[in-house]
Amino acid sequence: MMKLKITFLPVLLFMAGSLFAQQTPAPEQTTPVTIVGATAHLGNGEVIKNSLIILEDGKIRTVTDANSTKMPYRGTVIEAKGKHVYPGFISPNSTLGLVEIDAIRQSDDEDELGEMLPHVRSIIAYNAESQVVESMRPNGVLTGQITPRGGRISGTSSLVQFDAWNWEDAVLKENDGLHINWPNSIKRGRWWMGEDPGVKPNDKYAEEVQNLSEFFRNSKAYLAGPKDQKNLPFEAMQGLSEGKKKIYIHADGEKEIIDILNFSKEHQLENVVLVGGYNAYKVADELKAANVPVLVGRVHNTPNLEDQDYDLPYKMAGLLHEKGLLVALETSGSMERMNSRNLPFYAGTVAAFGVDKEEALKMITSNTAKILGVDDFMGTLETGKDATLFISEGDALDMRTNKVTHAFIQGRQISLESHQTELADRYSKKFESQSEQSEEVAEQQ
């Protein structure tokens, strides 16, 4: 009996692995691909109704109006008349691949112990075989900025593509920026610790800001002087004041945002990006003057205060855009990894609440690429850029019509299957079979 168990154990493990394994990453592009007839949404505000797009060697070689050219088709031809083609959507400030199952601590790598952790690199914890990551692709979310959480300084993020064997294959831009969680000037009492649950001023706010400022000064002094003993956190601050690395500062309050702008001036910081920015519309002029872009918090949310407009989160991005700010959308919050697949529908809601649809599209494509500093090779459908794009049967910003038929990452046609699509097919067939049996019984009666 014992031998029988040993014999079948590897078989059972293999079956379990086969059932839930991620799709095998696509091989490098070897044959040109020509997409003909689709309405091309370039991601820069332009639309070509009847497009001709040629992909070769992982790059976009041609994007033009099919009516105005006699250019011959090359390689595999995809007839896409009546469909739409878009740049791959980009999910910034994401913890995709850092947590698989929240309840299992061993699968949670989004946070490290400590407060000042600029030397923590999220990319080395990224799980390219995450089942959650593969579920992004059927909605056109093909790349993301993998970002650490926790502490005052969380560490550095990196940009990845969502079809890879490991993090080394996935990375598009390594250590693109530093993430700082700005202190809150107010706090809520922790009722579970016997505190008053109401809102009150944070008595330690000034001290917490001072500690952060002191860390920046000390790191700058360390980098400018002799290094008798290596300090990893200070070493990781290299390039911030020179503008070589982005600084993503997470904050929502009006006072906090003003203090961030003053902090940036004091420490001569360039390339500062505001993340979240719930009250950014109140100080939009100041942000515009400081040339600070905003990664707007999740659109599908409720107002924080009772006296605020019910649709404030829906129109937040539009309010900032009207002020001339560079705006993109991010998805952090409750169940953020699973909800990242809804990124295109957040843009759709922004469009429904006053923003031009192509402008809303830019908030998850070209604007995001500009903010992340990768617009030289991605974010739009332009000649010479990475062939990271997808074809949808309808409007990709509408959950009813976003049905992706083909998707490419750097010219590689990727699988759109996942454990979710497999389950959907499985149970669809089940109910189709039951419906057919019911119809047969009805006919016999």
Short mmCIF file of C-alpha atoms in Angstrom, two decimals:
data_model
loop_
_atom_site.label_atom_id
_atom_site.label_comp_id
_atom_site.label_asym_id
_atom_site.label_seq_id
_atom_site.Cartn_x
_atom_site.Cartn_y
_atom_site.Cartn_z
CA MET A 1 0.00 0.00 0.00
CA MET A 2 2.85 2.37 0.84
CA LYS A 3 4.49 1.71 -2.54
CA LEU A 4 1.21 2.55 -4.25
CA LYS A 5 1.07 5.94 -2.53
CA ILE A 6 4.67 6.74 -3.47
CA THR A 7 4.06 5.74 -7.06
CA PHE A 8 1.00 7.95 -7.49
CA LEU A 9 2.27 11.01 -5.57
CA PRO A 10 4.48 12.38 -8.40
CA VAL A 11 1.63 11.78 -10.84
CA LEU A 12 -0.80 13.74 -8.67
CA LEU A 13 1.68 16.57 -8.25
CA PHE A 14 2.26 16.68 -12.00
CA MET A 15 -1.47 16.80 -12.67
CA ALA A 16 -1.93 19.62 -10.15
CA GLY A 17 0.95 21.54 -11.67
CA SER A 18 -0.39 21.08 -15.18
CA LEU A 19 -3.85 22.24 -14.17
CA PHE A 20 -2.74 25.52 -12.62
CA ALA A 21 0.55 26.29 -14.41
CA GLN A 22 0.99 29.60 -16.18
CA GLN A 23 1.01 29.73 -19.97
CA THR A 24 4.42 29.17 -21.55
CA PRO A 25 5.94 32.53 -22.61
CA ALA A 26 5.85 33.13 -26.35
CA PRO A 27 9.07 32.73 -28.39
CA GLU A 28 10.87 35.65 -30.02
CA GLN A 29 9.24 37.06 -33.14
CA THR A 30 10.77 35.53 -36.28
CA THR A 31 8.09 36.32 -38.88
CA PRO A 32 6.67 39.77 -39.69
CA VAL A 33 3.02 40.38 -38.79
CA THR A 34 0.72 42.67 -40.77
CA ILE A 35 -2.51 43.95 -39.18
CA VAL A 36 -4.93 45.30 -41.76
CA GLY A 37 -8.17 47.25 -41.54
CA ALA A 38 -8.45 47.91 -37.79
CA THR A 39 -9.27 51.27 -36.27
CA ALA A 40 -5.93 52.16 -34.70
CA HIS A 41 -5.98 54.19 -31.49
CA LEU A 42 -2.37 55.39 -31.41
CA GLY A 43 -2.35 56.38 -27.74
CA ASN A 44 -1.31 59.97 -28.49
CA GLY A 45 -4.81 61.22 -29.25
CA GLU A 46 -4.76 60.24 -32.93
CA VAL A 47 -6.98 57.63 -34.59
CA ILE A 48 -6.53 55.92 -37.97
CA LYS A 49 -9.85 54.48 -39.15
CA ASN A 50 -8.45 51.98 -41.67
CA SER A 51 -4.92 51.20 -40.55
CA LEU A 52 -2.00 49.16 -41.79
CA ILE A 53 0.41 48.09 -39.05
CA ILE A 54 3.51 45.94 -39.62
CA LEU A 55 5.44 44.34 -36.75
CA GLU A 56 8.95 43.01 -37.31
CA ASP A 57 11.81 41.97 -35.01
CA GLY A 58 9.79 43.00 -31.97
CA LYS A 59 9.28 46.57 -33.21
CA ILE A 60 6.55 48.50 -34.98
CA ARG A 61 7.90 49.05 -38.50
CA THR A 62 4.89 50.74 -40.06
CA VAL A 63 1.76 52.54 -38.85
CA THR A 64 -0.17 54.18 -41.64
CA ASP A 65 -3.54 54.67 -43.28
CA ALA A 66 -4.21 51.67 -45.52
CA ASN A 67 -6.09 53.93 -47.96
CA SER A 68 -3.06 56.10 -48.60
CA THR A 69 -0.41 53.45 -49.26
CA LYS A 70 0.33 50.58 -51.60
CA MET A 71 2.84 49.05 -49.23
CA PRO A 72 2.85 45.24 -49.59
CA TYR A 73 1.76 43.08 -46.68
CA ARG A 74 4.48 41.08 -44.97
CA GLY A 75 4.52 37.76 -43.13
CA THR A 76 1.42 36.70 -41.24
CA VAL A 77 -1.60 38.81 -42.20
CA ILE A 78 -4.35 39.52 -39.66
CA GLU A 79 -7.53 40.85 -41.23
CA ALA A 80 -8.95 43.13 -38.53
CA LYS A 81 -11.65 45.10 -40.31
CA GLY A 82 -14.28 46.24 -37.80
CA LYS A 83 -11.89 45.70 -34.87
CA HIS A 84 -9.72 48.08 -32.86
CA VAL A 85 -6.00 48.05 -32.10
CA TYR A 86 -4.44 49.73 -29.06
CA PRO A 87 -1.03 50.11 -27.40
CA GLY A 88 -0.64 47.72 -24.47
CA PHE A 89 -2.05 49.26 -21.30
CA ILE A 90 0.42 50.09 -18.49
CA SER A 91 -0.41 49.56 -14.81
CA PRO A 92 1.76 51.86 -12.61
CA ASN A 93 2.28 51.61 -8.84
CA SER A 94 1.33 47.94 -8.86
CA THR A 95 2.15 45.01 -6.56
CA LEU A 96 1.39 42.42 -9.25
CA GLY A 97 3.72 39.46 -8.89
CA LEU A 98 4.71 40.40 -5.33
CA VAL A 99 1.72 38.75 -3.62
CA GLU A 100 -0.08 35.65 -4.84
CA ILE A 101 -2.39 34.77 -1.94
CA ASP A 102 -2.87 37.40 0.79
CA ALA A 103 -3.61 34.83 3.48
CA ILE A 104 -0.34 32.94 2.85
CA ARG A 105 2.58 34.93 4.27
CA GLN A 106 5.13 32.95 2.26
CA SER A 107 3.63 34.31 -0.97
CA ASP A 108 3.64 37.94 0.21
CA ASP A 109 6.79 39.91 -0.76
CA GLU A 110 5.40 43.44 -1.08
CA ASP A 111 6.77 44.81 2.20
CA GLU A 112 10.03 44.64 4.18
CA LEU A 113 10.72 45.42 7.84
CA GLY A 114 12.06 48.88 8.54
CA GLU A 115 11.33 52.53 7.74
CA MET A 116 14.05 53.88 5.43
CA LEU A 117 14.54 51.21 2.77
CA PRO A 118 15.70 52.87 -0.48
CA HIS A 119 17.95 49.85 -1.15
CA VAL A 120 15.02 47.40 -1.35
CA ARG A 121 14.49 46.34 -4.98
CA SER A 122 11.02 45.02 -5.76
CA ILE A 123 12.13 43.41 -9.02
CA ILE A 124 14.03 40.54 -7.41
CA ALA A 125 10.83 39.42 -5.63
CA TYR A 126 8.69 39.60 -8.79
CA ASN A 127 7.00 36.29 -9.63
CA ALA A 128 6.71 36.09 -13.41
CA GLU A 129 4.61 32.92 -13.10
CA SER A 130 1.88 34.55 -11.02
CA GLN A 131 -1.61 33.43 -12.00
CA VAL A 132 -2.86 36.91 -11.13
CA VAL A 133 -0.41 38.49 -13.57
CA GLU A 134 -1.50 36.29 -16.46
CA SER A 135 -5.14 37.30 -15.88
CA MET A 136 -4.25 40.89 -16.85
CA ARG A 137 -3.52 40.08 -20.48
CA PRO A 138 -7.06 39.26 -21.72
CA ASN A 139 -8.01 42.88 -20.89
CA GLY A 140 -5.01 44.40 -22.67
CA VAL A 141 -2.94 45.19 -19.56
CA LEU A 142 0.44 44.00 -20.82
CA THR A 143 3.01 45.86 -18.71
CA GLY A 144 3.28 47.21 -15.17
CA GLN A 145 5.44 49.09 -12.69
CA ILE A 146 6.15 46.66 -9.84
CA THR A 147 6.25 48.70 -6.65
CA PRO A 148 7.13 47.85 -3.02
CA ARG A 149 4.95 48.91 -0.09
CA GLY A 150 5.50 49.77 3.56
CA GLY A 151 7.89 51.94 5.56
CA ARG A 152 8.56 55.63 5.06
CA ILE A 153 10.78 54.87 2.04
CA SER A 154 9.58 51.60 0.50
CA GLY A 155 12.35 51.01 -2.04
CA THR A 156 12.60 51.07 -5.82
CA SER A 157 10.13 49.93 -8.46
CA SER A 158 10.83 48.39 -11.88
CA LEU A 159 8.86 48.16 -15.12
CA VAL A 160 8.09 44.67 -16.46
CA GLN A 161 6.20 43.01 -19.30
CA PHE A 162 3.66 40.31 -18.45
CA ASP A 163 4.90 37.33 -20.47
CA ALA A 164 8.18 36.01 -19.11
CA TRP A 165 9.96 33.03 -17.57
CA ASN A 166 11.50 35.02 -14.70
CA TRP A 167 12.12 38.57 -13.53
CA GLU A 168 15.28 38.88 -15.62
CA ASP A 169 13.26 38.17 -18.78
CA ALA A 170 10.38 40.37 -17.65
CA VAL A 171 12.23 43.58 -16.79
CA LEU A 172 11.92 46.53 -19.19
CA LYS A 173 13.40 49.22 -16.95
CA GLU A 174 15.11 48.23 -13.72
CA ASN A 175 14.99 50.43 -10.59
CA ASP A 176 13.11 53.21 -12.36
CA GLY A 177 12.32 55.20 -9.23
CA LEU A 178 12.18 55.53 -5.45
CA HIS A 179 8.88 55.37 -3.55
CA ILE A 180 8.19 57.46 -0.47
CA ASN A 181 5.09 57.25 1.76
CA TRP A 182 4.63 60.82 2.98
CA PRO A 183 3.51 61.20 6.63
CA ASN A 184 -0.15 62.05 7.33
CA SER A 185 -0.96 65.28 9.14
CA ILE A 186 -4.08 63.69 10.61
CA LYS A 187 -4.72 60.26 12.04
CA ARG A 188 -7.61 58.06 13.06
CA GLY A 189 -7.72 56.54 16.52
CA ARG A 190 -7.06 52.79 16.66
CA TRP A 191 -10.19 51.59 18.40
CA TRP A 192 -8.74 48.08 18.79
CA MET A 193 -6.06 49.62 21.03
CA GLY A 194 -8.53 51.60 23.12
CA GLU A 195 -7.97 54.91 21.29
CA ASP A 196 -10.69 57.37 20.31
CA PRO A 197 -11.75 56.23 16.81
CA GLY A 198 -12.27 59.81 15.62
CA VAL A 199 -10.04 61.91 13.36
CA LYS A 200 -7.42 64.04 15.10
CA PRO A 201 -4.19 65.91 14.24
CA ASN A 202 -1.04 63.82 14.06
CA ASP A 203 1.14 65.31 16.80
CA LYS A 204 4.21 63.64 15.31
CA TYR A 205 3.71 64.89 11.75
CA ALA A 206 6.41 67.60 11.90
CA GLU A 207 8.82 65.14 13.51
CA GLU A 208 8.18 62.50 10.85
CA VAL A 209 8.75 65.02 8.04
CA GLN A 210 11.94 66.19 9.79
CA ASN A 211 13.21 62.60 10.03
CA LEU A 212 12.69 62.14 6.30
CA SER A 213 14.42 65.43 5.55
CA GLU A 214 17.33 64.46 7.77
CA PHE A 215 17.71 61.14 5.96
CA PHE A 216 17.96 62.98 2.63
CA ARG A 217 20.58 65.40 4.00
CA ASN A 218 22.64 62.60 5.52
CA SER A 219 22.56 60.55 2.34
CA LYS A 220 23.64 63.55 0.27
CA ALA A 221 26.55 64.21 2.64
CA TYR A 222 27.54 60.53 2.51
CA LEU A 223 27.49 60.44 -1.31
CA ALA A 224 29.56 63.63 -1.52
CA GLY A 225 32.24 62.56 0.98
CA PRO A 226 34.70 59.72 1.55
CA LYS A 227 33.11 56.31 2.08
CA ASP A 228 35.11 54.61 4.82
CA GLN A 229 32.21 52.25 5.45
CA LYS A 230 29.59 51.34 2.87
CA ASN A 231 26.01 52.35 3.72
CA LEU A 232 23.55 50.52 1.44
CA PRO A 233 20.52 52.77 2.10
CA PHE A 234 22.55 55.90 1.36
CA GLU A 235 24.15 54.28 -1.70
CA ALA A 236 20.64 53.66 -3.08
CA MET A 237 19.90 57.42 -2.96
CA GLN A 238 22.43 58.01 -5.73
CA GLY A 239 21.07 60.00 -8.67
CA LEU A 240 17.94 61.43 -7.02
CA SER A 241 19.00 65.06 -6.79
CA GLU A 242 20.48 64.91 -10.31
CA GLY A 243 17.13 63.82 -11.74
CA LYS A 244 18.48 60.48 -12.98
CA LYS A 245 15.85 58.58 -11.00
CA LYS A 246 12.16 59.30 -10.46
CA ILE A 247 10.86 60.03 -6.96
CA TYR A 248 7.30 58.79 -6.44
CA ILE A 249 5.76 60.37 -3.35
CA HIS A 250 2.49 58.84 -2.13
CA ALA A 251 0.15 61.34 -0.48
CA ASP A 252 -3.49 62.48 -0.58
CA GLY A 253 -3.98 65.50 1.70
CA GLU A 254 -3.85 69.13 0.57
CA LYS A 255 -1.39 70.11 3.31
CA GLU A 256 0.76 67.08 2.60
CA ILE A 257 0.99 67.90 -1.11
CA ILE A 258 2.04 71.50 -0.41
CA ASP A 259 4.66 70.20 2.05
CA ILE A 260 5.93 67.80 -0.63
CA LEU A 261 6.43 70.69 -3.04
CA ASN A 262 8.36 72.63 -0.37
CA PHE A 263 10.37 69.52 0.49
CA SER A 264 11.30 69.07 -3.18
CA LYS A 265 12.51 72.68 -3.41
CA GLU A 266 14.50 72.40 -0.19
CA HIS A 267 16.34 69.29 -1.36
CA GLN A 268 16.51 70.35 -5.03
CA LEU A 269 14.72 67.23 -6.19
CA GLU A 270 13.85 66.76 -9.83
CA ASN A 271 11.48 64.24 -11.45
CA VAL A 272 9.01 64.14 -8.55
CA VAL A 273 5.72 62.31 -9.20
CA LEU A 274 2.66 62.52 -6.91
CA VAL A 275 0.93 59.17 -6.38
CA GLY A 276 -2.69 59.02 -5.19
CA GLY A 277 -3.30 62.73 -4.82
CA TYR A 278 -6.92 62.56 -3.66
CA ASN A 279 -6.97 66.31 -2.91
CA ALA A 280 -4.59 67.27 -5.71
CA TYR A 281 -7.35 69.18 -7.54
CA LYS A 282 -7.34 71.73 -4.70
CA VAL A 283 -3.68 72.60 -5.33
CA ALA A 284 -3.54 71.85 -9.06
CA ASP A 285 -2.06 75.28 -9.89
CA GLU A 286 0.85 74.70 -7.52
CA LEU A 287 1.47 71.23 -8.96
CA LYS A 288 1.36 72.64 -12.49
CA ALA A 289 3.87 75.37 -11.58
CA ALA A 290 6.21 72.77 -10.10
CA ASN A 291 5.77 70.50 -13.16
CA VAL A 292 4.71 67.56 -10.97
CA PRO A 293 2.63 64.87 -12.76
CA VAL A 294 0.02 62.81 -10.91
CA LEU A 295 -0.75 59.10 -10.84
CA VAL A 296 -4.40 59.42 -9.84
CA GLY A 297 -5.76 56.90 -7.33
CA ARG A 298 -8.35 54.29 -8.23
CA VAL A 299 -11.26 55.74 -10.16
CA HIS A 300 -13.87 53.20 -9.04
CA ASN A 301 -14.09 54.40 -5.48
CA THR A 302 -16.37 56.33 -3.12
CA PRO A 303 -15.78 59.87 -1.76
CA ASN A 304 -13.77 60.11 1.45
CA LEU A 305 -16.08 62.68 3.05
CA GLU A 306 -19.86 62.97 3.25
CA ASP A 307 -20.00 66.50 1.84
CA GLN A 308 -18.04 65.67 -1.31
CA ASP A 309 -19.58 65.01 -4.71
CA TYR A 310 -20.57 61.37 -5.15
CA ASP A 311 -18.66 61.28 -8.43
CA LEU A 312 -15.48 63.03 -7.26
CA PRO A 313 -13.27 59.92 -7.77
CA TYR A 314 -14.77 59.49 -11.27
CA LYS A 315 -13.98 63.04 -12.38
CA MET A 316 -10.74 63.58 -10.43
CA ALA A 317 -8.47 62.84 -13.39
CA GLY A 318 -10.54 65.20 -15.55
CA LEU A 319 -10.25 68.04 -13.03
CA LEU A 320 -6.45 67.73 -13.04
CA HIS A 321 -6.31 67.38 -16.83
CA GLU A 322 -8.30 70.59 -17.23
CA LYS A 323 -5.63 72.36 -15.18
CA GLY A 324 -2.96 71.22 -17.62
CA LEU A 325 -1.34 68.52 -15.47
CA LEU A 326 0.13 65.32 -16.90
CA VAL A 327 -2.20 62.65 -15.52
CA ALA A 328 -2.21 58.84 -15.53
CA LEU A 329 -4.30 56.26 -13.68
CA GLU A 330 -3.17 53.75 -11.06
CA THR A 331 -5.08 50.97 -9.30
CA SER A 332 -3.73 50.58 -5.75
CA GLY A 333 -6.10 49.86 -2.87
CA SER A 334 -8.28 47.00 -1.73
CA MET A 335 -7.69 43.85 -3.80
CA GLU A 336 -5.41 45.94 -6.00
CA ARG A 337 -3.72 43.06 -7.81
CA MET A 338 -6.95 41.47 -9.02
CA ASN A 339 -8.51 44.86 -9.75
CA SER A 340 -5.60 45.91 -11.96
CA ARG A 341 -7.29 44.10 -14.85
CA ASN A 342 -10.01 46.79 -14.64
CA LEU A 343 -7.55 49.54 -15.60
CA PRO A 344 -9.11 50.12 -19.06
CA PHE A 345 -12.56 50.42 -17.49
CA TYR A 346 -11.28 53.07 -15.08
CA ALA A 347 -10.24 55.04 -18.15
CA GLY A 348 -13.70 54.39 -19.58
CA THR A 349 -15.29 55.90 -16.47
CA VAL A 350 -13.00 58.94 -16.75
CA ALA A 351 -14.24 59.34 -20.33
CA ALA A 352 -17.86 59.01 -19.21
CA PHE A 353 -17.33 61.88 -16.76
CA GLY A 354 -16.13 64.53 -19.13
CA VAL A 355 -12.74 63.57 -20.60
CA ASP A 356 -12.37 62.95 -24.33
CA LYS A 357 -12.10 59.19 -24.90
CA GLU A 358 -8.72 59.35 -26.67
CA GLU A 359 -7.43 61.59 -23.88
CA ALA A 360 -8.64 59.04 -21.32
CA LEU A 361 -6.81 56.35 -23.30
CA LYS A 362 -3.60 58.37 -22.98
CA MET A 363 -3.98 58.12 -19.19
CA ILE A 364 -3.25 54.38 -19.37
CA THR A 365 -0.80 54.46 -22.29
CA SER A 366 1.32 57.42 -23.41
CA ASN A 367 0.84 59.59 -20.30
CA THR A 368 1.82 56.68 -18.09
CA ALA A 369 4.87 55.98 -20.25
CA LYS A 370 5.93 59.65 -20.01
CA ILE A 371 5.56 59.70 -16.24
CA LEU A 372 7.54 56.47 -15.89
CA GLY A 373 10.20 57.74 -18.28
CA VAL A 374 9.76 54.99 -20.89
CA ASP A 375 7.91 56.88 -23.62
CA ASP A 376 10.93 56.53 -25.92
CA PHE A 377 10.10 52.86 -26.54
CA MET A 378 6.50 52.24 -25.47
CA GLY A 379 3.08 53.79 -24.80
CA THR A 380 2.02 54.59 -28.36
CA LEU A 381 1.65 52.92 -31.75
CA GLU A 382 4.57 54.60 -33.52
CA THR A 383 7.28 53.42 -35.87
CA GLY A 384 10.36 52.22 -33.99
CA LYS A 385 8.66 51.53 -30.68
CA ASP A 386 8.17 48.12 -29.09
CA ALA A 387 5.45 46.08 -30.76
CA THR A 388 3.44 45.78 -27.54
CA LEU A 389 -0.21 46.07 -28.54
CA PHE A 390 -3.49 44.20 -28.84
CA ILE A 391 -6.55 43.84 -31.03
CA SER A 392 -10.04 44.05 -29.54
CA GLU A 393 -13.38 43.27 -31.15
CA GLY A 394 -14.74 46.54 -29.78
CA ASP A 395 -14.04 49.55 -27.57
CA ALA A 396 -11.33 48.48 -25.13
CA LEU A 397 -12.47 51.02 -22.52
CA ASP A 398 -15.92 49.41 -22.33
CA MET A 399 -16.20 46.19 -20.35
CA ARG A 400 -19.03 45.01 -22.61
CA THR A 401 -17.01 45.21 -25.82
CA ASN A 402 -13.36 44.77 -24.77
CA LYS A 403 -12.83 41.30 -26.21
CA VAL A 404 -9.14 40.85 -26.99
CA THR A 405 -8.48 38.52 -29.91
CA HIS A 406 -4.73 39.01 -30.40
CA ALA A 407 -2.02 40.46 -28.15
CA PHE A 408 1.67 41.06 -28.76
CA ILE A 409 4.50 41.90 -26.37
CA GLN A 410 7.63 43.07 -28.21
CA GLY A 411 6.28 41.39 -31.33
CA ARG A 412 5.68 38.03 -29.67
CA GLN A 413 2.08 36.86 -29.99
CA ILE A 414 1.19 35.88 -26.44
CA SER A 415 -1.39 33.48 -25.09
CA LEU A 416 -4.64 34.99 -23.82
CA GLU A 417 -5.52 31.84 -21.90
CA SER A 418 -5.44 31.73 -18.11
CA HIS A 419 -6.86 29.57 -15.35
CA GLN A 420 -9.89 31.88 -15.42
CA THR A 421 -10.56 31.46 -19.14
CA GLU A 422 -10.11 27.70 -18.74
CA LEU A 423 -12.73 27.64 -15.97
CA ALA A 424 -15.05 29.86 -18.02
CA ASP A 425 -14.81 27.47 -20.99
CA ARG A 426 -15.29 24.46 -18.75
CA TYR A 427 -18.49 25.69 -17.11
CA SER A 428 -19.85 27.25 -20.31
CA LYS A 429 -19.71 23.82 -21.92
CA LYS A 430 -21.37 22.31 -18.86
CA PHE A 431 -24.36 24.66 -19.00
CA GLU A 432 -24.57 24.44 -22.77
CA SER A 433 -24.81 20.67 -22.41
CA GLN A 434 -27.49 20.95 -19.73
CA SER A 435 -29.46 23.39 -21.91
CA GLU A 436 -29.33 21.03 -24.89
CA GLN A 437 -30.52 18.11 -22.71
CA SER A 438 -33.41 20.23 -21.41
CA GLU A 439 -34.44 21.14 -24.95
CA GLU A 440 -34.36 17.45 -25.99
CA VAL A 441 -36.55 16.49 -23.03
CA ALA A 442 -38.99 19.30 -23.88
CA GLU A 443 -39.22 18.12 -27.50
CA GLN A 444 -39.89 14.50 -26.43
CA GLN A 445 -42.71 15.66 -24.17
#
